[in-house]
PDB file of C-alpha atoms in Angstrom:
ATOM      1  CA  UNK A   1      80.811  81.378  96.703  1.00 71.00           C
ATOM      2  CA  UNK A   2      78.501  83.915  95.090  1.00 79.00           C
ATOM      3  CA  UNK A   3      81.364  86.401  94.627  1.00 91.00           C
ATOM      4  CA  UNK A   4      80.171  89.999  94.279  1.00 95.00           C
ATOM      5  CA  UNK A   5      76.425  90.470  93.979  1.00 95.00           C
ATOM      6  CA  UNK A   6      74.533  93.625  93.098  1.00 97.00           C
ATOM      7  CA  UNK A   7      70.857  94.487  93.273  1.00 96.00           C
ATOM      8  CA  UNK A   8      68.845  95.600  91.440  1.00 96.00           C
ATOM      9  CA  UNK A   9      69.959  94.770  87.891  1.00 94.00           C
ATOM     10  CA  UNK A  10      67.913  97.561  86.358  1.00 95.00           C
ATOM     11  CA  UNK A  11      66.163 100.615  87.734  1.00 96.00           C
ATOM     12  CA  UNK A  12      64.408 103.659  86.372  1.00 97.00           C
ATOM     13  CA  UNK A  13      64.224 106.690  88.643  1.00 96.00           C
ATOM     14  CA  UNK A  14      62.486 110.015  88.303  1.00 97.00           C
ATOM     15  CA  UNK A  15      64.497 113.192  88.835  1.00 97.00           C
ATOM     16  CA  UNK A  16      64.762 113.967  92.534  1.00 96.00           C
ATOM     17  CA  UNK A  17      64.046 110.444  93.752  1.00 97.00           C
ATOM     18  CA  UNK A  18      66.414 108.560  96.003  1.00 96.00           C
ATOM     19  CA  UNK A  19      67.595 104.993  95.972  1.00 96.00           C
ATOM     20  CA  UNK A  20      70.236 102.648  97.317  1.00 97.00           C
ATOM     21  CA  UNK A  21      72.250 100.291  95.150  1.00 98.00           C
ATOM     22  CA  UNK A  22      73.159  97.203  97.085  1.00 97.00           C
ATOM     23  CA  UNK A  23      76.497  95.408  96.884  1.00 97.00           C
ATOM     24  CA  UNK A  24      77.616  92.374  98.830  1.00 97.00           C
ATOM     25  CA  UNK A  25      80.608  90.045  98.680  1.00 96.00           C
ATOM     26  CA  UNK A  26      81.189  86.747 100.425  1.00 95.00           C
ATOM     27  CA  UNK A  27      84.948  86.502  99.920  1.00 93.00           C
ATOM     28  CA  UNK A  28      85.909  88.352 103.120  1.00 93.00           C
ATOM     29  CA  UNK A  29      87.562  91.091 101.079  1.00 93.00           C
ATOM     30  CA  UNK A  30      88.562  94.239 102.910  1.00 91.00           C
ATOM     31  CA  UNK A  31      88.639  96.505  99.876  1.00 92.00           C
ATOM     32  CA  UNK A  32      85.426  97.428  98.078  1.00 94.00           C
ATOM     33  CA  UNK A  33      84.764  99.911  95.288  1.00 94.00           C
ATOM     34  CA  UNK A  34      81.939 101.603  93.414  1.00 96.00           C
ATOM     35  CA  UNK A  35      82.418 102.584  89.776  1.00 95.00           C
ATOM     36  CA  UNK A  36      80.184 104.101  87.145  1.00 96.00           C
ATOM     37  CA  UNK A  37      80.481 103.434  83.449  1.00 94.00           C
ATOM     38  CA  UNK A  38      78.989 105.935  81.031  1.00 92.00           C
ATOM     39  CA  UNK A  39      78.304 104.879  77.422  1.00 84.00           C
ATOM     40  CA  UNK A  40      81.497 104.358  75.435  1.00 80.00           C
ATOM     41  CA  UNK A  41      83.679 105.136  78.414  1.00 84.00           C
ATOM     42  CA  UNK A  42      85.812 103.304  80.922  1.00 85.00           C
ATOM     43  CA  UNK A  43      84.952 102.961  84.572  1.00 91.00           C
ATOM     44  CA  UNK A  44      85.308 105.884  86.940  1.00 92.00           C
ATOM     45  CA  UNK A  45      85.689 105.432  90.682  1.00 92.00           C
ATOM     46  CA  UNK A  46      82.929 106.931  92.810  1.00 95.00           C
ATOM     47  CA  UNK A  47      83.799 105.762  96.326  1.00 95.00           C
ATOM     48  CA  UNK A  48      85.891 103.067  97.889  1.00 93.00           C
ATOM     49  CA  UNK A  49      86.412 101.428 101.260  1.00 93.00           C
ATOM     50  CA  UNK A  50      89.470  99.780 102.773  1.00 90.00           C
ATOM     51  CA  UNK A  51      87.525  98.100 105.558  1.00 91.00           C
ATOM     52  CA  UNK A  52      84.424  98.262 107.694  1.00 93.00           C
ATOM     53  CA  UNK A  53      83.842 101.786 108.937  1.00 93.00           C
ATOM     54  CA  UNK A  54      86.307 103.371 106.488  1.00 93.00           C
ATOM     55  CA  UNK A  55      85.285 105.017 103.225  1.00 94.00           C
ATOM     56  CA  UNK A  56      86.854 107.570 100.916  1.00 93.00           C
ATOM     57  CA  UNK A  57      85.996 109.531  97.789  1.00 93.00           C
ATOM     58  CA  UNK A  58      87.089 108.543  94.318  1.00 90.00           C
ATOM     59  CA  UNK A  59      87.114 110.603  91.127  1.00 88.00           C
ATOM     60  CA  UNK A  60      83.382 111.347  90.838  1.00 94.00           C
ATOM     61  CA  UNK A  61      81.753 111.288  94.325  1.00 95.00           C
ATOM     62  CA  UNK A  62      79.321 114.191  93.944  1.00 95.00           C
ATOM     63  CA  UNK A  63      75.694 113.149  94.321  1.00 95.00           C
ATOM     64  CA  UNK A  64      76.515 109.875  96.059  1.00 97.00           C
ATOM     65  CA  UNK A  65      77.034 108.570  99.551  1.00 97.00           C
ATOM     66  CA  UNK A  66      78.314 105.280 100.912  1.00 97.00           C
ATOM     67  CA  UNK A  67      78.578 103.437 104.183  1.00 95.00           C
ATOM     68  CA  UNK A  68      80.431 100.298 105.234  1.00 96.00           C
ATOM     69  CA  UNK A  69      79.092  98.908 108.466  1.00 96.00           C
ATOM     70  CA  UNK A  70      80.145  95.321 107.716  1.00 96.00           C
ATOM     71  CA  UNK A  71      82.913  93.678 105.713  1.00 95.00           C
ATOM     72  CA  UNK A  72      80.360  92.092 103.384  1.00 96.00           C
ATOM     73  CA  UNK A  73      78.156  95.038 102.390  1.00 97.00           C
ATOM     74  CA  UNK A  74      78.904  98.329 100.661  1.00 98.00           C
ATOM     75  CA  UNK A  75      75.708 100.149  99.622  1.00 98.00           C
ATOM     76  CA  UNK A  76      75.738 103.227  97.385  1.00 98.00           C
ATOM     77  CA  UNK A  77      73.118 105.886  98.021  1.00 97.00           C
ATOM     78  CA  UNK A  78      71.783 108.397  95.488  1.00 96.00           C
ATOM     79  CA  UNK A  79      69.917 111.131  97.350  1.00 89.00           C
ATOM     80  CA  UNK A  80      68.485 113.380  94.625  1.00 93.00           C
ATOM     81  CA  UNK A  81      68.707 111.573  91.323  1.00 95.00           C
ATOM     82  CA  UNK A  82      69.711 113.634  88.292  1.00 96.00           C
ATOM     83  CA  UNK A  83      69.817 112.686  84.581  1.00 96.00           C
ATOM     84  CA  UNK A  84      73.623 112.931  84.734  1.00 95.00           C
ATOM     85  CA  UNK A  85      73.573 109.893  87.006  1.00 96.00           C
ATOM     86  CA  UNK A  86      72.198 107.697  84.244  1.00 96.00           C
ATOM     87  CA  UNK A  87      74.891 105.068  83.965  1.00 97.00           C
ATOM     88  CA  UNK A  88      75.874 101.487  84.678  1.00 96.00           C
ATOM     89  CA  UNK A  89      77.163 101.025  88.204  1.00 97.00           C
ATOM     90  CA  UNK A  90      79.682  98.368  89.146  1.00 96.00           C
ATOM     91  CA  UNK A  91      80.720  97.225  92.571  1.00 96.00           C
ATOM     92  CA  UNK A  92      84.064  95.475  93.011  1.00 94.00           C
ATOM     93  CA  UNK A  93      86.129  93.974  95.792  1.00 93.00           C
ATOM     94  CA  UNK A  94      89.646  92.727  96.334  1.00 90.00           C
ATOM     95  CA  UNK A  95      91.512  90.895  99.040  1.00 86.00           C
ATOM     96  CA  UNK A  96      94.583  93.108  98.935  1.00 78.00           C
ATOM     97  CA  UNK A  97      95.424  96.221  97.010  1.00 70.00           C
ATOM     98  CA  UNK A  98      97.838  94.453  94.667  1.00 66.00           C
ATOM     99  CA  UNK A  99      95.415  91.762  93.623  1.00 75.00           C
ATOM    100  CA  UNK A 100      92.736  91.752  90.958  1.00 81.00           C
ATOM    101  CA  UNK A 101      89.379  93.303  91.638  1.00 87.00           C
ATOM    102  CA  UNK A 102      86.330  91.076  91.337  1.00 90.00           C
ATOM    103  CA  UNK A 103      83.392  92.837  89.777  1.00 93.00           C
ATOM    104  CA  UNK A 104      79.675  92.419  90.261  1.00 94.00           C
ATOM    105  CA  UNK A 105      77.321  92.131  87.259  1.00 93.00           C
ATOM    106  CA  UNK A 106      76.392  95.820  87.316  1.00 95.00           C
ATOM    107  CA  UNK A 107      73.224  97.867  87.808  1.00 96.00           C
ATOM    108  CA  UNK A 108      71.829  99.822  84.871  1.00 96.00           C
ATOM    109  CA  UNK A 109      70.248 103.024  86.192  1.00 97.00           C
ATOM    110  CA  UNK A 110      68.207 105.446  84.127  1.00 96.00           C
ATOM    111  CA  UNK A 111      67.103 108.798  85.534  1.00 96.00           C
ATOM    112  CA  UNK A 112      64.341 110.563  83.599  1.00 95.00           C
TER     113      UNK A 112
ATOM    114  CA  UNK B   1      97.692 112.698  87.841  1.00 66.00           C
ATOM    115  CA  UNK B   2      97.875 109.255  86.365  1.00 70.00           C
ATOM    116  CA  UNK B   3      96.154 108.698  83.023  1.00 89.00           C
ATOM    117  CA  UNK B   4      95.561 105.681  80.841  1.00 94.00           C
ATOM    118  CA  UNK B   5      95.149 106.075  77.078  1.00 95.00           C
ATOM    119  CA  UNK B   6      93.752 103.556  74.638  1.00 96.00           C
ATOM    120  CA  UNK B   7      94.066 105.136  71.219  1.00 95.00           C
ATOM    121  CA  UNK B   8      92.141 102.456  69.277  1.00 96.00           C
ATOM    122  CA  UNK B   9      88.382 102.804  69.828  1.00 94.00           C
ATOM    123  CA  UNK B  10      87.756  99.766  67.614  1.00 96.00           C
ATOM    124  CA  UNK B  11      89.768  96.878  66.244  1.00 97.00           C
ATOM    125  CA  UNK B  12      88.842  93.854  64.195  1.00 97.00           C
ATOM    126  CA  UNK B  13      90.519  90.535  63.577  1.00 97.00           C
ATOM    127  CA  UNK B  14      89.850  87.373  61.617  1.00 97.00           C
ATOM    128  CA  UNK B  15      89.260  84.216  63.593  1.00 97.00           C
ATOM    129  CA  UNK B  16      92.529  82.356  64.303  1.00 97.00           C
ATOM    130  CA  UNK B  17      94.596  85.479  63.575  1.00 97.00           C
ATOM    131  CA  UNK B  18      96.558  87.628  66.028  1.00 98.00           C
ATOM    132  CA  UNK B  19      95.624  91.133  67.154  1.00 98.00           C
ATOM    133  CA  UNK B  20      97.375  93.652  69.386  1.00 98.00           C
ATOM    134  CA  UNK B  21      95.570  96.248  71.471  1.00 98.00           C
ATOM    135  CA  UNK B  22      97.520  99.329  72.536  1.00 98.00           C
ATOM    136  CA  UNK B  23      97.658 101.064  75.890  1.00 98.00           C
ATOM    137  CA  UNK B  24      99.875 103.839  77.191  1.00 97.00           C
ATOM    138  CA  UNK B  25      99.882 105.365  80.626  1.00 96.00           C
ATOM    139  CA  UNK B  26     101.366 108.332  82.365  1.00 93.00           C
ATOM    140  CA  UNK B  27     102.888 108.075  85.807  1.00 90.00           C
ATOM    141  CA  UNK B  28     105.847 109.251  87.816  1.00 89.00           C
ATOM    142  CA  UNK B  29     105.693 106.191  90.062  1.00 87.00           C
ATOM    143  CA  UNK B  30     108.043 103.230  89.826  1.00 87.00           C
ATOM    144  CA  UNK B  31     105.896 100.718  91.702  1.00 87.00           C
ATOM    145  CA  UNK B  32     102.519  99.980  90.145  1.00 90.00           C
ATOM    146  CA  UNK B  33     100.328  97.345  88.515  1.00 91.00           C
ATOM    147  CA  UNK B  34      98.761  97.120  85.082  1.00 94.00           C
ATOM    148  CA  UNK B  35      95.721  95.118  84.058  1.00 94.00           C
ATOM    149  CA  UNK B  36      93.699  94.204  81.018  1.00 96.00           C
ATOM    150  CA  UNK B  37      90.000  93.606  81.620  1.00 95.00           C
ATOM    151  CA  UNK B  38      87.526  92.135  79.155  1.00 96.00           C
ATOM    152  CA  UNK B  39      83.896  93.262  79.139  1.00 93.00           C
ATOM    153  CA  UNK B  40      81.640  91.085  76.941  1.00 92.00           C
ATOM    154  CA  UNK B  41      78.068  92.116  76.092  1.00 87.00           C
ATOM    155  CA  UNK B  42      76.968  90.659  79.428  1.00 84.00           C
ATOM    156  CA  UNK B  43      78.800  93.684  80.997  1.00 84.00           C
ATOM    157  CA  UNK B  44      80.701  91.488  83.413  1.00 86.00           C
ATOM    158  CA  UNK B  45      84.260  92.747  83.950  1.00 90.00           C
ATOM    159  CA  UNK B  46      86.689  89.857  83.612  1.00 92.00           C
ATOM    160  CA  UNK B  47      90.383  90.076  84.374  1.00 92.00           C
ATOM    161  CA  UNK B  48      92.441  88.926  81.387  1.00 95.00           C
ATOM    162  CA  UNK B  49      95.979  89.535  82.583  1.00 95.00           C
ATOM    163  CA  UNK B  50      97.981  91.530  85.100  1.00 93.00           C
ATOM    164  CA  UNK B  51     101.556  92.830  85.150  1.00 94.00           C
ATOM    165  CA  UNK B  52     103.616  94.029  88.070  1.00 91.00           C
ATOM    166  CA  UNK B  53     105.852  96.938  87.087  1.00 91.00           C
ATOM    167  CA  UNK B  54     108.825  95.535  88.982  1.00 90.00           C
ATOM    168  CA  UNK B  55     108.787  92.395  86.844  1.00 89.00           C
ATOM    169  CA  UNK B  56     110.712  92.623  83.595  1.00 86.00           C
ATOM    170  CA  UNK B  57     109.177  89.462  82.202  1.00 91.00           C
ATOM    171  CA  UNK B  58     106.006  89.969  80.177  1.00 94.00           C
ATOM    172  CA  UNK B  59     102.927  88.280  81.616  1.00 93.00           C
ATOM    173  CA  UNK B  60     101.258  85.482  79.659  1.00 93.00           C
ATOM    174  CA  UNK B  61      97.925  83.733  80.132  1.00 92.00           C
ATOM    175  CA  UNK B  62      97.275  81.081  77.502  1.00 95.00           C
ATOM    176  CA  UNK B  63      96.499  82.944  74.252  1.00 97.00           C
ATOM    177  CA  UNK B  64      96.907  86.354  75.906  1.00 97.00           C
ATOM    178  CA  UNK B  65     100.248  88.049  76.398  1.00 97.00           C
ATOM    179  CA  UNK B  66     101.457  91.555  77.020  1.00 97.00           C
ATOM    180  CA  UNK B  67     104.314  93.655  75.747  1.00 97.00           C
ATOM    181  CA  UNK B  68     105.279  95.768  78.748  1.00 96.00           C
ATOM    182  CA  UNK B  69     107.692  98.577  77.956  1.00 95.00           C
ATOM    183  CA  UNK B  70     108.238 100.384  81.244  1.00 94.00           C
ATOM    184  CA  UNK B  71     110.466 103.161  79.913  1.00 94.00           C
ATOM    185  CA  UNK B  72     108.001 103.907  77.125  1.00 95.00           C
ATOM    186  CA  UNK B  73     105.028 103.510  79.521  1.00 95.00           C
ATOM    187  CA  UNK B  74     103.387 101.141  77.103  1.00 97.00           C
ATOM    188  CA  UNK B  75     101.340  98.036  77.903  1.00 97.00           C
ATOM    189  CA  UNK B  76      99.895  96.331  74.825  1.00 98.00           C
ATOM    190  CA  UNK B  77      97.796  93.155  74.806  1.00 98.00           C
ATOM    191  CA  UNK B  78      98.355  90.482  72.168  1.00 98.00           C
ATOM    192  CA  UNK B  79      95.619  87.951  71.507  1.00 98.00           C
ATOM    193  CA  UNK B  80      96.786  84.949  69.519  1.00 97.00           C
ATOM    194  CA  UNK B  81      94.570  82.481  67.672  1.00 97.00           C
ATOM    195  CA  UNK B  82      91.579  84.807  68.090  1.00 97.00           C
ATOM    196  CA  UNK B  83      88.234  83.194  68.798  1.00 97.00           C
ATOM    197  CA  UNK B  84      84.705  84.451  68.317  1.00 96.00           C
ATOM    198  CA  UNK B  85      84.331  84.533  72.107  1.00 95.00           C
ATOM    199  CA  UNK B  86      87.120  87.100  72.330  1.00 97.00           C
ATOM    200  CA  UNK B  87      84.798  89.750  70.914  1.00 97.00           C
ATOM    201  CA  UNK B  88      84.301  92.315  73.680  1.00 96.00           C
ATOM    202  CA  UNK B  89      85.379  95.672  75.025  1.00 95.00           C
ATOM    203  CA  UNK B  90      88.898  95.564  76.421  1.00 97.00           C
ATOM    204  CA  UNK B  91      89.988  98.000  79.106  1.00 95.00           C
ATOM    205  CA  UNK B  92      93.507  98.743  80.165  1.00 96.00           C
ATOM    206  CA  UNK B  93      93.855  99.772  83.811  1.00 93.00           C
ATOM    207  CA  UNK B  94      96.595 101.132  86.055  1.00 92.00           C
ATOM    208  CA  UNK B  95      97.008 101.081  89.799  1.00 88.00           C
ATOM    209  CA  UNK B  96      99.721 102.313  92.090  1.00 80.00           C
ATOM    210  CA  UNK B  97     100.607  99.991  94.918  1.00 68.00           C
ATOM    211  CA  UNK B  98      98.474 101.938  97.378  1.00 66.00           C
ATOM    212  CA  UNK B  99      95.839 103.451  95.156  1.00 69.00           C
ATOM    213  CA  UNK B 100      92.774 102.873  93.037  1.00 78.00           C
ATOM    214  CA  UNK B 101      92.292 101.468  89.542  1.00 84.00           C
ATOM    215  CA  UNK B 102      92.326 103.990  86.711  1.00 88.00           C
ATOM    216  CA  UNK B 103      90.750 102.761  83.481  1.00 91.00           C
ATOM    217  CA  UNK B 104      91.282 103.696  79.873  1.00 93.00           C
ATOM    218  CA  UNK B 105      88.314 104.364  77.597  1.00 91.00           C
ATOM    219  CA  UNK B 106      88.382 100.905  76.071  1.00 94.00           C
ATOM    220  CA  UNK B 107      88.859  99.222  72.699  1.00 96.00           C
ATOM    221  CA  UNK B 108      86.013  97.351  71.072  1.00 96.00           C
ATOM    222  CA  UNK B 109      87.300  94.156  69.477  1.00 97.00           C
ATOM    223  CA  UNK B 110      85.317  92.482  66.720  1.00 97.00           C
ATOM    224  CA  UNK B 111      86.196  88.973  65.599  1.00 97.00           C
ATOM    225  CA  UNK B 112      85.124  87.842  62.135  1.00 96.00           C
ATOM    226  CA  UNK B 113      84.743  84.210  61.130  1.00 94.00           C
TER     227      UNK B 113
END
């Protein structure tokens, strides 16, 4: 069981570039989440999914898009990178809403 | 809207001593869950302990225990016999039964030998 995996670990983008942060889980979890963590802050929810084909916005969705075509994968897309998107991004999953969320190792993104 | 407040940006404790991290939350719900997560320098988020609001008994996991005061909307974490490996950021988090996790801003815990 690899748990929740994220790629890449680090990335530097130029303003206006696009990229996709990959997230995969092998625990057959229905619920998946994307968070961002700014320096000295807690995690804020960007998008989440309750199952394949179903996604919804969290607290800070602007500038991001997601898709969920399979149970295992939940990629996060940045279309036009901005310096305000410099952050650490975490993907998480859970079996059921009441249970703990399992987090990936994070992706550190810098936009310059 | 639900909020989670951690009023201690930093705490320190001597090895083998006990420390308590504070957390308060604001909600009008009666059914919800509370969590403490640990984030070491590796950045990995690790669940420390969880509490269901409908349970009156405080959750305990080895050296970690909580003081859950539902009426006061308080959820503090007590770490007993502190170890050097306990040094990390600690985040309190809240979730309604059908909703998303809301995190506090964290408390950085330093452990001195």
